[in-house]
Short mmCIF file of N, CA and C in Angstrom, two decimals:
data_model
loop_
_atom_site.label_atom_id
_atom_site.label_comp_id
_atom_site.label_asym_id
_atom_site.label_seq_id
_atom_site.Cartn_x
_atom_site.Cartn_y
_atom_site.Cartn_z
N GLN A 1 93.18 71.69 94.44
CA GLN A 1 93.81 72.16 93.42
C GLN A 1 94.74 72.81 93.66
N VAL A 2 96.45 72.29 93.54
CA VAL A 2 97.31 73.24 94.10
C VAL A 2 97.25 75.76 93.53
N GLN A 3 97.38 75.62 94.39
CA GLN A 3 97.67 77.20 94.41
C GLN A 3 98.31 78.17 94.42
N LEU A 4 99.23 78.63 93.72
CA LEU A 4 100.58 79.50 94.44
C LEU A 4 100.44 80.64 93.85
N VAL A 5 101.20 81.75 94.74
CA VAL A 5 101.36 83.65 94.81
C VAL A 5 102.36 83.77 95.34
N GLU A 6 102.92 84.08 93.76
CA GLU A 6 104.71 84.92 94.65
C GLU A 6 103.90 85.96 94.93
N SER A 7 105.51 86.53 95.40
CA SER A 7 104.81 88.18 95.98
C SER A 7 107.09 88.45 96.46
N GLY A 8 107.43 89.16 96.36
CA GLY A 8 108.69 90.38 96.41
C GLY A 8 108.98 91.55 95.62
N GLY A 9 108.35 91.54 94.41
CA GLY A 9 108.60 91.88 92.76
C GLY A 9 109.18 93.26 93.46
N GLY A 10 109.25 94.41 92.05
CA GLY A 10 110.07 94.71 92.68
C GLY A 10 110.87 96.42 91.95
N LEU A 11 111.34 97.09 92.40
CA LEU A 11 112.33 97.82 91.26
C LEU A 11 113.45 98.50 92.37
N VAL A 12 114.81 98.11 91.57
CA VAL A 12 115.93 97.13 92.47
C VAL A 12 117.28 98.48 91.75
N GLN A 13 117.98 99.06 92.57
CA GLN A 13 119.22 99.26 91.52
C GLN A 13 119.92 98.24 91.11
N THR A 14 121.04 99.05 90.07
CA THR A 14 122.33 97.36 89.61
C THR A 14 122.76 97.47 91.16
N GLY A 15 123.53 96.30 91.74
CA GLY A 15 123.99 95.28 92.52
C GLY A 15 122.83 95.57 93.66
N GLY A 16 121.33 95.75 93.96
CA GLY A 16 120.69 95.39 95.03
C GLY A 16 120.36 93.87 95.19
N SER A 17 119.60 93.78 95.91
CA SER A 17 119.00 92.84 96.20
C SER A 17 117.51 93.19 96.57
N LEU A 18 116.76 91.73 96.48
CA LEU A 18 115.45 91.02 96.16
C LEU A 18 114.81 89.73 96.60
N ARG A 19 114.03 90.22 97.62
CA ARG A 19 114.16 88.96 97.86
C ARG A 19 111.82 87.97 97.58
N LEU A 20 111.84 87.13 96.81
CA LEU A 20 111.05 87.02 96.61
C LEU A 20 110.03 85.60 97.52
N SER A 21 108.67 85.64 97.62
CA SER A 21 108.08 84.62 98.12
C SER A 21 106.79 84.30 96.96
N CYS A 22 106.48 82.54 96.82
CA CYS A 22 105.82 82.05 96.75
C CYS A 22 105.47 81.15 98.08
N LYS A 23 104.06 81.38 98.16
CA LYS A 23 103.23 80.67 98.85
C LYS A 23 102.77 79.17 98.12
N PHE A 24 102.75 78.32 98.78
CA PHE A 24 101.59 77.03 98.42
C PHE A 24 100.31 76.45 98.96
N SER A 25 99.03 76.13 97.92
CA SER A 25 98.18 75.46 99.06
C SER A 25 97.46 74.65 98.36
N GLY A 26 96.98 73.85 98.56
CA GLY A 26 96.04 72.83 97.88
C GLY A 26 96.90 71.36 97.74
N GLY A 27 97.42 71.12 98.24
CA GLY A 27 98.21 70.27 98.20
C GLY A 27 99.46 69.49 98.75
N THR A 28 100.25 68.41 98.85
CA THR A 28 101.53 68.01 100.12
C THR A 28 102.44 68.60 99.46
N PHE A 29 102.99 69.74 100.06
CA PHE A 29 103.49 70.37 99.81
C PHE A 29 104.94 69.65 99.22
N THR A 30 105.29 68.40 100.78
CA THR A 30 107.04 68.15 100.60
C THR A 30 107.39 67.13 98.92
N ARG A 31 105.99 67.01 98.45
CA ARG A 31 105.93 66.15 97.51
C ARG A 31 106.09 66.21 95.95
N TYR A 32 106.77 67.61 95.61
CA TYR A 32 106.25 68.58 95.39
C TYR A 32 107.83 69.43 94.78
N THR A 33 108.08 69.18 93.70
CA THR A 33 109.81 70.34 93.43
C THR A 33 109.67 71.13 93.16
N LEU A 34 109.49 72.24 93.67
CA LEU A 34 109.21 73.45 93.55
C LEU A 34 110.47 74.67 92.79
N ALA A 35 109.82 75.67 92.10
CA ALA A 35 110.98 75.84 90.88
C ALA A 35 110.42 77.37 90.65
N TRP A 36 111.21 78.61 90.46
CA TRP A 36 111.48 79.65 90.01
C TRP A 36 111.52 79.71 88.31
N PHE A 37 110.72 80.09 87.82
CA PHE A 37 111.58 80.55 86.97
C PHE A 37 111.02 82.15 85.83
N ARG A 38 111.85 82.32 85.11
CA ARG A 38 111.69 84.03 84.51
C ARG A 38 111.79 84.11 82.95
N GLN A 39 110.84 85.82 82.66
CA GLN A 39 110.14 86.18 81.77
C GLN A 39 109.91 87.24 81.65
N ALA A 40 111.18 87.75 80.40
CA ALA A 40 111.15 89.07 79.90
C ALA A 40 110.97 89.78 78.79
N PRO A 41 110.76 90.57 78.32
CA PRO A 41 109.64 91.08 77.59
C PRO A 41 110.85 90.84 75.90
N GLY A 42 109.02 90.11 75.14
CA GLY A 42 109.77 89.38 74.05
C GLY A 42 110.81 87.95 73.79
N LYS A 43 110.50 87.93 75.26
CA LYS A 43 111.45 86.37 75.35
C LYS A 43 110.99 84.86 76.03
N SER A 44 111.41 83.84 75.36
CA SER A 44 110.97 83.20 75.62
C SER A 44 111.03 82.74 77.30
N ARG A 45 110.19 81.61 78.23
CA ARG A 45 109.92 81.74 79.56
C ARG A 45 112.00 80.47 80.41
N GLU A 46 112.02 81.33 81.12
CA GLU A 46 113.41 80.43 80.97
C GLU A 46 113.71 79.78 82.93
N PHE A 47 114.59 79.30 82.56
CA PHE A 47 114.97 78.22 84.29
C PHE A 47 115.52 79.56 85.21
N VAL A 48 115.03 79.42 86.79
CA VAL A 48 115.79 80.28 87.32
C VAL A 48 117.12 79.34 88.59
N ALA A 49 115.72 78.36 89.20
CA ALA A 49 116.64 77.48 89.99
C ALA A 49 115.36 77.13 90.64
N ALA A 50 115.49 74.86 91.22
CA ALA A 50 114.09 74.32 91.75
C ALA A 50 114.89 73.90 93.03
N THR A 51 113.83 73.32 93.33
CA THR A 51 114.51 73.11 95.01
C THR A 51 113.08 71.61 95.32
N ARG A 52 113.55 70.52 94.96
CA ARG A 52 112.61 69.45 95.69
C ARG A 52 113.82 68.99 96.79
N TRP A 53 112.42 68.54 97.85
CA TRP A 53 112.45 67.65 98.61
C TRP A 53 112.93 66.55 99.24
N THR A 54 112.15 65.64 98.34
CA THR A 54 112.83 64.39 98.47
C THR A 54 114.63 63.73 98.53
N ASP A 55 114.91 64.68 97.83
CA ASP A 55 116.34 64.03 98.37
C ASP A 55 117.57 66.08 98.80
N GLY A 56 116.66 66.93 98.46
CA GLY A 56 117.53 68.05 99.30
C GLY A 56 118.25 68.53 97.77
N ARG A 57 118.22 67.91 96.77
CA ARG A 57 118.21 68.87 95.48
C ARG A 57 118.22 70.33 94.97
N THR A 58 118.86 70.82 94.39
CA THR A 58 119.07 72.27 94.71
C THR A 58 119.52 72.30 93.05
N ASP A 59 119.48 73.05 92.10
CA ASP A 59 119.82 73.03 90.90
C ASP A 59 119.63 74.76 90.45
N TYR A 60 120.09 75.67 89.48
CA TYR A 60 120.31 76.93 89.30
C TYR A 60 121.06 76.40 87.94
N GLN A 61 120.51 78.10 87.48
CA GLN A 61 120.67 78.30 85.90
C GLN A 61 122.42 79.17 86.16
N ASP A 62 123.20 78.63 84.96
CA ASP A 62 124.79 79.24 85.03
C ASP A 62 124.82 80.92 85.86
N SER A 63 123.93 81.88 84.35
CA SER A 63 123.74 83.05 84.76
C SER A 63 123.84 83.72 86.63
N VAL A 64 122.23 82.69 87.45
CA VAL A 64 122.78 82.74 88.61
C VAL A 64 123.18 82.56 90.26
N GLU A 65 123.06 81.70 88.72
CA GLU A 65 124.55 80.72 90.38
C GLU A 65 125.69 81.61 90.60
N GLY A 66 125.31 81.29 93.09
CA GLY A 66 126.09 82.09 93.35
C GLY A 66 125.56 83.69 93.57
N ARG A 67 125.26 83.97 93.02
CA ARG A 67 123.98 85.06 93.16
C ARG A 67 122.50 85.61 94.31
N PHE A 68 122.25 84.16 93.36
CA PHE A 68 120.39 83.87 94.31
C PHE A 68 120.70 82.27 95.21
N THR A 69 119.41 82.62 95.92
CA THR A 69 119.41 81.76 96.24
C THR A 69 117.83 80.90 96.57
N ILE A 70 117.66 79.58 96.64
CA ILE A 70 116.33 79.16 96.23
C ILE A 70 116.53 78.26 97.56
N SER A 71 115.31 78.52 98.79
CA SER A 71 115.02 77.99 99.98
C SER A 71 113.13 77.77 100.28
N ARG A 72 113.47 76.92 100.72
CA ARG A 72 112.14 76.47 101.32
C ARG A 72 112.13 75.96 102.62
N ASP A 73 110.50 77.01 102.92
CA ASP A 73 110.34 76.65 104.30
C ASP A 73 108.31 75.77 104.31
N ASN A 74 108.84 74.27 104.97
CA ASN A 74 107.91 73.63 105.22
C ASN A 74 107.61 73.97 106.16
N ALA A 75 107.39 74.01 106.77
CA ALA A 75 105.93 74.86 107.82
C ALA A 75 105.16 76.23 107.38
N TRP A 76 105.83 77.00 106.83
CA TRP A 76 105.11 77.57 106.11
C TRP A 76 104.97 77.36 104.64
N GLU A 77 105.02 76.24 103.69
CA GLU A 77 104.64 76.16 102.65
C GLU A 77 105.26 77.27 101.53
N THR A 78 106.17 77.43 101.76
CA THR A 78 106.31 79.41 100.85
C THR A 78 108.02 78.38 101.17
N ILE A 79 108.01 78.48 99.43
CA ILE A 79 109.69 78.28 99.36
C ILE A 79 109.70 79.86 98.47
N TYR A 80 111.67 80.58 98.56
CA TYR A 80 111.90 81.87 98.35
C TYR A 80 112.61 82.31 96.95
N LEU A 81 113.14 82.60 97.04
CA LEU A 81 113.67 83.35 96.08
C LEU A 81 115.31 84.93 96.92
N GLN A 82 116.08 84.25 97.11
CA GLN A 82 116.67 85.23 97.88
C GLN A 82 117.86 86.19 96.35
N MET A 83 117.83 87.48 96.15
CA MET A 83 118.17 87.66 94.94
C MET A 83 119.02 88.72 95.32
N ARG A 84 120.53 88.12 95.11
CA ARG A 84 122.16 89.29 95.70
C ARG A 84 122.69 89.88 94.10
N SER A 85 123.31 91.01 93.96
CA SER A 85 123.94 91.55 93.61
C SER A 85 123.20 91.59 91.44
N LEU A 86 121.99 91.88 91.52
CA LEU A 86 120.82 92.17 91.25
C LEU A 86 121.75 92.86 89.56
N LYS A 87 121.44 92.51 88.29
CA LYS A 87 121.86 92.93 87.29
C LYS A 87 120.49 93.60 86.27
N PRO A 88 120.47 94.90 85.25
CA PRO A 88 119.20 94.89 84.78
C PRO A 88 118.95 93.15 83.94
N GLU A 89 119.71 92.56 83.40
CA GLU A 89 119.02 91.25 82.44
C GLU A 89 118.15 90.44 83.26
N ASP A 90 118.16 90.82 84.39
CA ASP A 90 117.52 90.22 85.93
C ASP A 90 116.33 90.83 85.81
N THR A 91 115.82 91.72 84.78
CA THR A 91 114.22 92.16 84.70
C THR A 91 114.15 91.13 84.31
N ALA A 92 112.42 90.41 84.62
CA ALA A 92 112.22 90.39 83.74
C ALA A 92 110.76 89.91 84.67
N VAL A 93 109.22 88.69 84.29
CA VAL A 93 108.25 89.03 85.38
C VAL A 93 109.24 86.67 85.88
N TYR A 94 107.99 87.08 87.15
CA TYR A 94 109.68 85.70 87.69
C TYR A 94 107.99 85.57 88.32
N TYR A 95 107.44 84.09 87.46
CA TYR A 95 107.40 82.60 88.27
C TYR A 95 107.72 81.56 89.13
N CYS A 96 105.93 81.22 89.70
CA CYS A 96 106.77 80.42 91.28
C CYS A 96 106.01 78.76 90.06
N ALA A 97 106.51 77.65 89.78
CA ALA A 97 106.07 76.50 89.50
C ALA A 97 105.99 75.32 90.19
N ALA A 98 105.40 74.23 90.25
CA ALA A 98 105.13 73.41 90.96
C ALA A 98 105.14 71.91 89.90
N GLY A 99 105.67 70.95 90.45
CA GLY A 99 105.32 69.82 89.47
C GLY A 99 106.09 68.79 90.78
N THR A 100 105.08 67.35 90.38
CA THR A 100 105.32 66.53 91.28
C THR A 100 106.63 65.32 90.61
N MET A 101 106.68 65.47 89.34
CA MET A 101 107.54 64.77 88.59
C MET A 101 108.78 65.26 87.53
N ALA A 102 108.62 66.70 88.29
CA ALA A 102 109.24 67.71 87.87
C ALA A 102 110.38 67.73 88.24
N TRP A 103 111.69 68.03 87.68
CA TRP A 103 113.12 68.26 88.06
C TRP A 103 114.25 68.65 86.32
N GLY A 104 114.64 69.71 85.74
CA GLY A 104 114.96 70.45 84.98
C GLY A 104 114.74 71.66 84.63
N PRO A 105 114.83 72.31 84.06
CA PRO A 105 114.89 73.65 83.63
C PRO A 105 113.79 73.40 81.98
N SER A 106 113.40 72.51 81.83
CA SER A 106 111.88 72.52 80.78
C SER A 106 110.36 73.03 82.07
N PRO A 107 109.81 74.49 81.31
CA PRO A 107 108.87 74.17 81.86
C PRO A 107 107.87 73.57 81.75
N THR A 108 107.82 72.57 80.60
CA THR A 108 106.68 71.81 80.38
C THR A 108 106.53 70.55 81.47
N GLN A 109 107.76 70.38 82.02
CA GLN A 109 107.41 69.47 83.50
C GLN A 109 106.93 70.02 84.25
N TYR A 110 105.95 71.17 84.39
CA TYR A 110 105.25 71.20 85.78
C TYR A 110 104.26 72.02 85.35
N ASP A 111 103.41 71.51 86.12
CA ASP A 111 101.80 71.30 85.91
C ASP A 111 101.41 72.62 86.70
N PHE A 112 102.17 73.06 87.73
CA PHE A 112 100.95 74.59 88.18
C PHE A 112 101.65 76.04 88.49
N TRP A 113 101.73 76.65 88.08
CA TRP A 113 102.02 77.64 88.14
C TRP A 113 100.78 78.95 88.76
N GLY A 114 102.16 80.07 89.33
CA GLY A 114 101.74 81.05 90.13
C GLY A 114 101.69 82.17 89.00
N GLN A 115 100.65 83.13 88.92
CA GLN A 115 100.70 84.62 88.51
C GLN A 115 102.11 85.05 88.13
N GLY A 116 102.37 85.10 88.83
CA GLY A 116 103.97 86.34 88.88
C GLY A 116 104.72 87.78 89.20
N THR A 117 105.39 87.78 89.52
CA THR A 117 105.29 88.80 90.28
C THR A 117 106.79 90.05 89.47
N GLN A 118 106.63 90.93 89.36
CA GLN A 118 107.77 91.70 88.51
C GLN A 118 108.78 92.20 88.46
N VAL A 119 110.24 91.65 88.59
CA VAL A 119 111.64 92.82 88.90
C VAL A 119 111.95 93.60 88.35
N THR A 120 112.42 94.60 88.25
CA THR A 120 112.53 95.59 87.57
C THR A 120 114.27 95.82 88.15
N VAL A 121 115.32 95.97 87.88
CA VAL A 121 116.54 96.20 87.93
C VAL A 121 117.01 97.20 86.26
N PHE A 122 117.71 98.79 87.48
CA PHE A 122 117.68 99.71 86.89
C PHE A 122 118.95 99.96 87.26
N SER A 123 119.75 100.77 86.31
CA SER A 123 121.30 101.23 86.50
C SER A 123 121.64 102.80 86.41
#
C-alpha cells in the first residue's frame, strides 16, 4: 500500500520561502504521478503542481507558476515543493497525492493521499 508523508510546513511572513517534502513508500515510485494540492478553510481542495517521471512533465496552477517549483528525487523517493514569494492567499493545508493514471488538476484522479502539512503566511 502506498503511503505518503508530508513535512516542512510552518509559519512564514509574506514574501518568504518554504520547502515541503513528501516521502513515498509502498510502491514503485517512478510509476506514479506525484502532485501537490492544497485546501484552505472553507474552500475545496485545489491543484498546485504535479510531476510525472515517464515523460518528465511538470504542471502548475497559474497562481503559483514562477513562484513554486516541484521536483522529485527518485533515489530518496521523495518529492518537494519549493515555495517562494509566499502570499497570505497561499495559506492552506498542503497535501501530497499519487496516482499511476493521474495527470491534471482533478483530485479524483489520485489514488493515495498524505495527511497534509499546514502552511500559514502572515502579513
